[in-house]
Tab-separated table of C-alpha atoms in Angstrom:
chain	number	residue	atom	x	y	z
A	1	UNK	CA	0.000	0.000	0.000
A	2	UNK	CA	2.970	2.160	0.502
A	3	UNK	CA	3.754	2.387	-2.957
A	4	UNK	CA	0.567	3.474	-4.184
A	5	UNK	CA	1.348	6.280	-1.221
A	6	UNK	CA	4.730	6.372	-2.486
A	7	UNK	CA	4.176	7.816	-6.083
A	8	UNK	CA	1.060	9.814	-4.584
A	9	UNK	CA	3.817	12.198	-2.630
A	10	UNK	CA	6.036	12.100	-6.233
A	11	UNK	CA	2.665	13.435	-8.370
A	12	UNK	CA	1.811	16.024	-5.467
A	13	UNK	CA	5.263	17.165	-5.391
A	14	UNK	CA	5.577	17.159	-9.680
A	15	UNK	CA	2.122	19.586	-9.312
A	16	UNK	CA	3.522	21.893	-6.476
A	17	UNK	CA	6.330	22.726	-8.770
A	18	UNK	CA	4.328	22.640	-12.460
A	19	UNK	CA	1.571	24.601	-11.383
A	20	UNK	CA	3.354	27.503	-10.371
A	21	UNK	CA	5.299	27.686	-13.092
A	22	UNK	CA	2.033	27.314	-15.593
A	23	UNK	CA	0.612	30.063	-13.666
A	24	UNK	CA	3.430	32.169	-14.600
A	25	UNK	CA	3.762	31.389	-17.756
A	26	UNK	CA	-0.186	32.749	-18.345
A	27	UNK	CA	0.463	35.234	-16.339
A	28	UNK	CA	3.172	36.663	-18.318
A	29	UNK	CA	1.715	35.755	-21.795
A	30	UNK	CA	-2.038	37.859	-20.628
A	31	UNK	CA	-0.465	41.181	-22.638
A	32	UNK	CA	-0.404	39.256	-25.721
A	33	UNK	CA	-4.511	38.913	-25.718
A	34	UNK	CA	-6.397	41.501	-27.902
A	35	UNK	CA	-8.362	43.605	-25.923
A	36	UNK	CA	-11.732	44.537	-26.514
A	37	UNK	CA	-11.916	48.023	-27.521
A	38	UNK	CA	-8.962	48.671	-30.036
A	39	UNK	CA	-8.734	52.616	-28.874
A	40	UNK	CA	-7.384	53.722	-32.191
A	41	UNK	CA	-9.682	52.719	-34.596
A	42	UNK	CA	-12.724	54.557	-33.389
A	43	UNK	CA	-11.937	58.389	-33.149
A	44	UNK	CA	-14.525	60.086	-35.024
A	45	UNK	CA	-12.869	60.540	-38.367
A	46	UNK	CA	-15.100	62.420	-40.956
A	47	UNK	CA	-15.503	60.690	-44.348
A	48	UNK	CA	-17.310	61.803	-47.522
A	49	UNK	CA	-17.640	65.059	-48.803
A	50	UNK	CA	-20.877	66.568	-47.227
A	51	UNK	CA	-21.611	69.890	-48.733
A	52	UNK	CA	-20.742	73.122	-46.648
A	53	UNK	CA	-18.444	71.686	-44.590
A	54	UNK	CA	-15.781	71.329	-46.594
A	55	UNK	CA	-15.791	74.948	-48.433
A	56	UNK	CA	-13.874	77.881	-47.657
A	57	UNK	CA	-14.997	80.908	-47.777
A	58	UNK	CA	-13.350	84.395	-48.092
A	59	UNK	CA	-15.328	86.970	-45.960
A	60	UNK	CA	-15.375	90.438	-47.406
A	61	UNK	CA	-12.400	90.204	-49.832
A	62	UNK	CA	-11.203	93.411	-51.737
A	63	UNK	CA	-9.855	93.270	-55.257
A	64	UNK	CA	-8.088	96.347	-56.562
A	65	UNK	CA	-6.346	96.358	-60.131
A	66	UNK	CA	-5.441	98.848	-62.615
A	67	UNK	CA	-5.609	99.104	-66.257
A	68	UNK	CA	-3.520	99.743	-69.029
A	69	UNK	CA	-5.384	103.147	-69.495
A	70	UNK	CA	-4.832	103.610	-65.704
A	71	UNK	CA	-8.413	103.263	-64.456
A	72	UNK	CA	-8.581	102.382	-61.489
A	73	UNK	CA	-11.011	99.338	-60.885
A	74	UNK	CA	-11.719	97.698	-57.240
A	75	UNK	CA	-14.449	95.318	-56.302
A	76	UNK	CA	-15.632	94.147	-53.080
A	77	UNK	CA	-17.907	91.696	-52.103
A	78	UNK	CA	-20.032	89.875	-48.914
A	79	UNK	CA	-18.798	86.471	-49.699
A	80	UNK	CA	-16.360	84.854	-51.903
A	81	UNK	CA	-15.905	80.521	-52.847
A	82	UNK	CA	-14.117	79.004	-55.129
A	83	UNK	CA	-15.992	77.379	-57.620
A	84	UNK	CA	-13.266	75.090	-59.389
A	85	UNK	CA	-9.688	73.909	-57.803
A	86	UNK	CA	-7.467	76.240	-57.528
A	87	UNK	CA	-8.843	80.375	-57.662
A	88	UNK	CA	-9.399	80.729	-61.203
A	89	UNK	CA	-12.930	80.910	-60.931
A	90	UNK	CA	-14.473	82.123	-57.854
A	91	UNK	CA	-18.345	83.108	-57.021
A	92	UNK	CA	-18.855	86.289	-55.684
A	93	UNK	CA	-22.058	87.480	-53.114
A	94	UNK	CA	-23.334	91.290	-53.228
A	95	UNK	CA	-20.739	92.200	-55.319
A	96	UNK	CA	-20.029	95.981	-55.054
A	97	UNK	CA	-17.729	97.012	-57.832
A	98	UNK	CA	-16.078	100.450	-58.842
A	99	UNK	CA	-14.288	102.137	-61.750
A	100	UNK	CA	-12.668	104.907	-61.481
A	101	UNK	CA	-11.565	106.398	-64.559
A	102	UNK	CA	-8.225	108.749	-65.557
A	103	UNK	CA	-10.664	111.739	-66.359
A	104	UNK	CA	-11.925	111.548	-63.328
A	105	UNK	CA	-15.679	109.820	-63.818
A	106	UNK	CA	-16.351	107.165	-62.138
A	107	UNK	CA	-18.770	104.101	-63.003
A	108	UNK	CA	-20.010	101.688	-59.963
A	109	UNK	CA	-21.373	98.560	-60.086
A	110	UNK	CA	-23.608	96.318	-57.816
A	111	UNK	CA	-24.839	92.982	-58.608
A	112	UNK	CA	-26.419	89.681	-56.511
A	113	UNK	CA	-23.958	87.213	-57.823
A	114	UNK	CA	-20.629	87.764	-60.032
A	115	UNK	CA	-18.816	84.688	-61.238
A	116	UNK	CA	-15.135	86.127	-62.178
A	117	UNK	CA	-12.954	83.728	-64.150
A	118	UNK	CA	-9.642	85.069	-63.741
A	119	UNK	CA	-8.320	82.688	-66.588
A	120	UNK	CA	-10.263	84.695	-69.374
A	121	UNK	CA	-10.150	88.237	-66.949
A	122	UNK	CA	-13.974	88.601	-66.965
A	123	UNK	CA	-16.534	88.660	-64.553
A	124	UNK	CA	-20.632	87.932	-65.536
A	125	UNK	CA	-22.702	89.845	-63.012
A	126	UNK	CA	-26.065	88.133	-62.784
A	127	UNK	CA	-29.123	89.248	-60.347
A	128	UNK	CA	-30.771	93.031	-59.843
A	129	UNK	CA	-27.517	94.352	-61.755
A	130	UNK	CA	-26.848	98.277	-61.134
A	131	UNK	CA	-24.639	100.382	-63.015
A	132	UNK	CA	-24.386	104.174	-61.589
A	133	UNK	CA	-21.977	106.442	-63.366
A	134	UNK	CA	-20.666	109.968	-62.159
A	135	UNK	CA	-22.810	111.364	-64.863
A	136	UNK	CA	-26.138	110.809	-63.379
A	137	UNK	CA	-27.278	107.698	-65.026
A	138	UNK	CA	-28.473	104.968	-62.903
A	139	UNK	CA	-29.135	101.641	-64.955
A	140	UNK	CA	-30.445	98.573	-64.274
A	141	UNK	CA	-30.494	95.436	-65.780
A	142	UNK	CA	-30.313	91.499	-64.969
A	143	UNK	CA	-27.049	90.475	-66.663
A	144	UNK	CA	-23.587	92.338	-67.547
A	145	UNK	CA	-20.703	91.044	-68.576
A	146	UNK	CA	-17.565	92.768	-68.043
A	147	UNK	CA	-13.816	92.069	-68.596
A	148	UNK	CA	-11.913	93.038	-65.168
A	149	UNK	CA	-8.355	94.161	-66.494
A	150	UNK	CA	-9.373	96.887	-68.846
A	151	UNK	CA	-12.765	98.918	-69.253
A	152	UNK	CA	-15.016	96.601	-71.456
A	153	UNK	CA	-18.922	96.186	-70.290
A	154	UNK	CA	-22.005	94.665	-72.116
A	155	UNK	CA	-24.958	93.787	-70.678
A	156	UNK	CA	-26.516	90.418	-71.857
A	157	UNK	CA	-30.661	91.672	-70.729
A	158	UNK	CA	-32.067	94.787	-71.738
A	159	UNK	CA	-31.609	97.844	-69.382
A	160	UNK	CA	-33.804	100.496	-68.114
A	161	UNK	CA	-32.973	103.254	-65.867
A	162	UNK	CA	-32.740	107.060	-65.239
A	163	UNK	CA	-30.728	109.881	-66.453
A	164	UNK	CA	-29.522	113.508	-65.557
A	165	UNK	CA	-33.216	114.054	-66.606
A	166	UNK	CA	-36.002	111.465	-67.854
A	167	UNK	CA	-36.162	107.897	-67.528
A	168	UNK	CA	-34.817	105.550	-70.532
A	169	UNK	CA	-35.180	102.009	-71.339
A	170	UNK	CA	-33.242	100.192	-74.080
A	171	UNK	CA	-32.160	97.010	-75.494
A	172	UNK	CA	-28.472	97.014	-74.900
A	173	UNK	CA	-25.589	98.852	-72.526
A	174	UNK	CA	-21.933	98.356	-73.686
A	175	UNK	CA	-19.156	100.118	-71.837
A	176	UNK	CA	-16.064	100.664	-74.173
A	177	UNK	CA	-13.193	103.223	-74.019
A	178	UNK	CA	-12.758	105.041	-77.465
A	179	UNK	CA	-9.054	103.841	-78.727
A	180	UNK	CA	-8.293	107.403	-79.745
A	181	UNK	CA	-9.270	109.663	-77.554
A	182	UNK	CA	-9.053	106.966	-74.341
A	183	UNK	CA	-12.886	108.796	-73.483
A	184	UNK	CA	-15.044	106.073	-72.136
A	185	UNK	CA	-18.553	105.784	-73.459
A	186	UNK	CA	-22.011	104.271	-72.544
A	187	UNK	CA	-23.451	102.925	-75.334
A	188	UNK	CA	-27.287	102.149	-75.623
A	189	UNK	CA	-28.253	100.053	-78.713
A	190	UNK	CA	-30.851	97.853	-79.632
A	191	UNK	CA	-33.636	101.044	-79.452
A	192	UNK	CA	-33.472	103.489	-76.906
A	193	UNK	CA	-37.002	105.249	-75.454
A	194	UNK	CA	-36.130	108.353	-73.363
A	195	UNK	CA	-39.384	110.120	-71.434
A	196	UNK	CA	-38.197	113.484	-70.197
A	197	UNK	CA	-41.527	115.339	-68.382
A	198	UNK	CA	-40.619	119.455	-68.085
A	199	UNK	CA	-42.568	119.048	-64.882
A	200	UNK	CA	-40.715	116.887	-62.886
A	201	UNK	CA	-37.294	115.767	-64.617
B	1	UNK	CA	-38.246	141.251	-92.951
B	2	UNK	CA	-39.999	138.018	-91.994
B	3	UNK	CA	-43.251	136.335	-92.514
B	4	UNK	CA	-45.749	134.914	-89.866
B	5	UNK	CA	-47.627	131.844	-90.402
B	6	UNK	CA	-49.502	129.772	-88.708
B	7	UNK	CA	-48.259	126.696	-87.748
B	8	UNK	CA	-49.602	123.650	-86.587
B	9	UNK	CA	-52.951	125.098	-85.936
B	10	UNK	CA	-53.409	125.212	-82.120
B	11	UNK	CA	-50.975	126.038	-79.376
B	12	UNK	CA	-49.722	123.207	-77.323
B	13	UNK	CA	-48.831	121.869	-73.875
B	14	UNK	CA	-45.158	123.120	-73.566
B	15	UNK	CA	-45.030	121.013	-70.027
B	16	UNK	CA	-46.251	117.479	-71.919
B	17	UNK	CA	-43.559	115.086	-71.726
B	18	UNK	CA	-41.060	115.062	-74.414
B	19	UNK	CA	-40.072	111.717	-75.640
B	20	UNK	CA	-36.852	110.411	-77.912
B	21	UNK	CA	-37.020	107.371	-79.543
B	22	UNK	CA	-33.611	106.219	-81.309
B	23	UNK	CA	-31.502	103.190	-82.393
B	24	UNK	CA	-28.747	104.341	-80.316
B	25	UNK	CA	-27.697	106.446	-77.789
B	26	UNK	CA	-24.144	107.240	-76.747
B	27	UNK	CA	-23.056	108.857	-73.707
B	28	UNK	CA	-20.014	110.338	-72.897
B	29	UNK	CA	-18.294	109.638	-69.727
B	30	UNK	CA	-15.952	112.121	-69.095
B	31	UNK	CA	-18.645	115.457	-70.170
B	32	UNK	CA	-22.019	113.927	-70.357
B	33	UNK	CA	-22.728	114.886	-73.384
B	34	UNK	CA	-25.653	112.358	-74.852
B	35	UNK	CA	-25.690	111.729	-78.622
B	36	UNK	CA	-28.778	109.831	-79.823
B	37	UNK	CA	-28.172	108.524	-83.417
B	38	UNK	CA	-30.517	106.677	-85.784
B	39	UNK	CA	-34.308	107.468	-86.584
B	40	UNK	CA	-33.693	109.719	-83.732
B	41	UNK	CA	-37.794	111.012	-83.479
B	42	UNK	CA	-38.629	113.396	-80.413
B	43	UNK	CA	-42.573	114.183	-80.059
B	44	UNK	CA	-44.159	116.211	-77.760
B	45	UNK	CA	-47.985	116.634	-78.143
B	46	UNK	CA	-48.613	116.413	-81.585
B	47	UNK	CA	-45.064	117.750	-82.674
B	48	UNK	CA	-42.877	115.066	-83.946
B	49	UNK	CA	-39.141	116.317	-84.998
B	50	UNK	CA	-37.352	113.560	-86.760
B	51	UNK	CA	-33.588	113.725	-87.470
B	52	UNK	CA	-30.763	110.864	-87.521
B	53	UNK	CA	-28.513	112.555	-84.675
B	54	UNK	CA	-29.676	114.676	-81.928
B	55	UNK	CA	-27.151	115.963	-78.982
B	56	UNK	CA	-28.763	116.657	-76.082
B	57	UNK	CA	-27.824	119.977	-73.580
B	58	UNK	CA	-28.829	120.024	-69.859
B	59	UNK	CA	-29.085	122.813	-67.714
B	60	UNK	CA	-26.032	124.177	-65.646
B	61	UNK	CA	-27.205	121.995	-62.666
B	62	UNK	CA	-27.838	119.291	-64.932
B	63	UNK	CA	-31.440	118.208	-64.013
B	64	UNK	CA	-33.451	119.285	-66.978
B	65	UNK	CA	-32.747	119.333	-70.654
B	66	UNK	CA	-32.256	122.826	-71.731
B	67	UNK	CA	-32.028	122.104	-75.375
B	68	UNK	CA	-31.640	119.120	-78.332
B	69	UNK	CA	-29.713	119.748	-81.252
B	70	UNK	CA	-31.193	117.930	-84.309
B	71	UNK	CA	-28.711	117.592	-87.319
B	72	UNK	CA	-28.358	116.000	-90.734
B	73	UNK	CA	-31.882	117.150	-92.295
B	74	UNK	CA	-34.290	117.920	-89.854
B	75	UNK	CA	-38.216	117.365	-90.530
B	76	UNK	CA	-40.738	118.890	-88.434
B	77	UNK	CA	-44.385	117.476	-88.392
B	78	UNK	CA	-46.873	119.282	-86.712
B	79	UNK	CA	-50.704	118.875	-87.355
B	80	UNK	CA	-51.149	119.531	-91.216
B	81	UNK	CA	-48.116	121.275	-91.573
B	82	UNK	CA	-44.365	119.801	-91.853
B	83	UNK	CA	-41.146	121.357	-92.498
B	84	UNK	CA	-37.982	120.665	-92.948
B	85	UNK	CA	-33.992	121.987	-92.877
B	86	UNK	CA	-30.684	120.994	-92.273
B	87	UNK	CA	-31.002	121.477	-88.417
B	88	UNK	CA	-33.117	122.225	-85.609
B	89	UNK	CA	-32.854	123.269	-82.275
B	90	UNK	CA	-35.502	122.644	-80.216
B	91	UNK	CA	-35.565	124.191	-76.849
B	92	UNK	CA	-38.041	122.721	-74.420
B	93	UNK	CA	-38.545	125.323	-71.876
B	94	UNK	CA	-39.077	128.083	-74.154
B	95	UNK	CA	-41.572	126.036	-76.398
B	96	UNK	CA	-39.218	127.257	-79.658
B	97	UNK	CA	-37.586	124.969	-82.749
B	98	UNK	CA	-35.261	127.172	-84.146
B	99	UNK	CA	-34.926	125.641	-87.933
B	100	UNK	CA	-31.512	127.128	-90.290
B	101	UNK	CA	-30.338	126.027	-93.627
B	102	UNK	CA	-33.203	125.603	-96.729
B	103	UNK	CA	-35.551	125.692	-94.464
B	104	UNK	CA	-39.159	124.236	-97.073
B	105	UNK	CA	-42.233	124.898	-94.905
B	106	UNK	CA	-45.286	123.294	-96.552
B	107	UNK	CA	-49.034	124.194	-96.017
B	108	UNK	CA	-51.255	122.135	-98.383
B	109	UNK	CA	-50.778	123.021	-101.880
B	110	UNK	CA	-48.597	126.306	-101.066
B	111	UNK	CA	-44.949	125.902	-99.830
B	112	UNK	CA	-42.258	128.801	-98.127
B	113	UNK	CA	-38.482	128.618	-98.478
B	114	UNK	CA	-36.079	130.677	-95.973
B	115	UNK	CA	-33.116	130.814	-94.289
B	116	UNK	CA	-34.553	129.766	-91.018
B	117	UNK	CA	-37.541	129.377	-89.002
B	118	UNK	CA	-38.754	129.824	-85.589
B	119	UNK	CA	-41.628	127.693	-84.477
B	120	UNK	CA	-43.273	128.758	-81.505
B	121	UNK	CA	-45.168	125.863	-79.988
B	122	UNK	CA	-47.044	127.412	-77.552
B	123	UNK	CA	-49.624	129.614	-79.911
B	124	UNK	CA	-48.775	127.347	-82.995
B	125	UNK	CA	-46.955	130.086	-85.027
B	126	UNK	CA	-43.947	130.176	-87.214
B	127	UNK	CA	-41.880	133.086	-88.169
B	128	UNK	CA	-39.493	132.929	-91.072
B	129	UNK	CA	-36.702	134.799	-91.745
B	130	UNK	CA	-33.994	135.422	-94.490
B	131	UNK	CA	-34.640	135.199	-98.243
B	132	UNK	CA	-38.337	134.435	-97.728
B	133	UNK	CA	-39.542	132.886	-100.825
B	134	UNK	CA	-43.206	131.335	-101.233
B	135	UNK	CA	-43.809	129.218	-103.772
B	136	UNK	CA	-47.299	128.803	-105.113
B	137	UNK	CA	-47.715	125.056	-106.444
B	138	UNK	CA	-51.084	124.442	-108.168
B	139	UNK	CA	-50.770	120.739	-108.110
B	140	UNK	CA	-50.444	119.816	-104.336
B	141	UNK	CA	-48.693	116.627	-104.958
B	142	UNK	CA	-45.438	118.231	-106.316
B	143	UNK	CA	-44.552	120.343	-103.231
B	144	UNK	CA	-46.898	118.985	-100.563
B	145	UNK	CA	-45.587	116.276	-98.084
């Protein structure tokens, strides 16, 4: 019966020292086990494009330049975006826009909207378009296209308006300096109806 | 000397609204001064003054038109009568078309010549002056309008 005893002892003694040791070994090894939450991959990373986040916008930007004549031309605006990569097109809100000319007249502008494409210098006013010049004319008209690096205006809608006396309406408005004498000129084409009362001009 | 005439039978509202009707109209930047070029037509009351360029003039203070300059052959119709010239002035305030050069006034079958003309709008007569010559047509058609 002893030896049955005997090799009892030899299996406790075998465990005293294995267990341990297997204990340790798990013990060690528990850093190696993935935890749960993986920490890094759930910060809230934004991904898509959704609109109006991702567009920068220029808060009342100023634009001076001058032209080969030496008119002076500067235009303002509420808002400005970028409307393809890069800034050669950008979208301009309230636009406020001024010439001011060598002899010493000065033409502003004012539109809702003005998409200026810097690659082709022009800028297309669109949206309750006002031109007032220095010589009492106040026109208005819903389009206008004008190049932005020398004085060269059309509008693309008929205009109507007032001048130093009686009110006018008439097909076209082009803005053009005269190559000779460098004068600039408002041109009304396309039939022009003036209606000057004596009473009240 | 001048003759009187009548001319286009009753006077007329001085203070009705003028209007200008033209192809174009070009405006000056640096003086103001407004060209209208092309059928250029201004009417007032029954007066209708048709040129191809009119310049207009404004007042010192530049808030009423003081004058229009018609140029290029002028023709003035007014009720029955017309006439016409090289130019015309017409100034709106005073209620006057000044008329120079050949002017041909015509009044039915009987037609005047002069030098110039002064309409007066507001009692409807005409005085001309300067080589007054009438010329008594028998066949209406050949001098008439």
């Amino acid at each position: 019966m002893a030896r049955r005893g005997d090799s009892y002892t030899r299996l406790i003694g075998w465990l005293k020292l294995a267990l341990p040791l297997m204990a340790l070994a798990m013990l060690s090894t528990i850093f190696l086990l993935p935890r749960r939450s993986e920490p890094v991959n759930t910060l809230p990373v934004h991904a898509g494009d959704t609109p109006g986040a991702a567009r920068e916008q220029i808060v009342a930007p100023l634009y001076t330049g001058t032209t080969a004549g030496g008119d002076r031309l500067s235009f303002t605006a509420d808002t400005v975006e970028p409307l393809s990569d890069g800034l050669q097109q950008i979208l301009a809100h309230s636009l406020v826009a001024r010439l001011d000319l060598t002899d010493g007249s000065r033409i502003g502008l004012r539109a809702q909207t003005a998409t200026i494409d810097d690659a082709n210098r022009s800028a297309d006013l669109q949206g309750a378009v006002r031109i007032d010049s220095s010589t009492g004319y106040v026109i208005d008209t819903e389009r206008l296209r004008s190049a932005i690096d020398r004085i060269s205006a059309e509008t693309l809608a008929p205009v109507s308006g007032t001048g130093p006396a009686g009110t006018f309406t008439a097909g076209k408005l082009t803005i053009r300096s005269d190559e000779t004498t460098g004068d600039v000129q408002l041109l009304f084409t396309g039939g022009v109806n003036l209606i000057y009362d004596p009473q009240d001009p | 000397q001048g003759t009187s005439v009548a001319f286009g039978g009753m006077s007329q509202d001085t203070d009705a609204p003028v209007e200008v009707s033209a192809d174009q109209l070009a405006v000056n930047q640096s003086d103001g001064t407004a060209l209208y070029t092309g059928n250029v037509v201004i009417g007032q009351g029954e007066m209708r003054l048709a040129a191809p360029r009119v310049l207009i003039f404004y007042t010192e203070d530049e808030s009423r038109i003081d004058r229009m300059e018609a140029s290029g052959g002028v023709t003035l119709v007014s009720g029955e009568e017309a006439a016409e010239a090289e130019r015309a002035v017409y100034s709106i305030d005073a209620g006057t078309i000044l008329m120079t050069g050949n002017v041909l006034l015509t009044q039915g079958s009987s037609a005047l010549t002069s030098e110039r003309m002064i309409v007066n709008l507001d009692d409807g007569t005409a005085q001309m002056t300067g080589r007054v010559r009438t010329v008594i047509g028998n066949s209406s058609d050949e001098t008439g309008q």
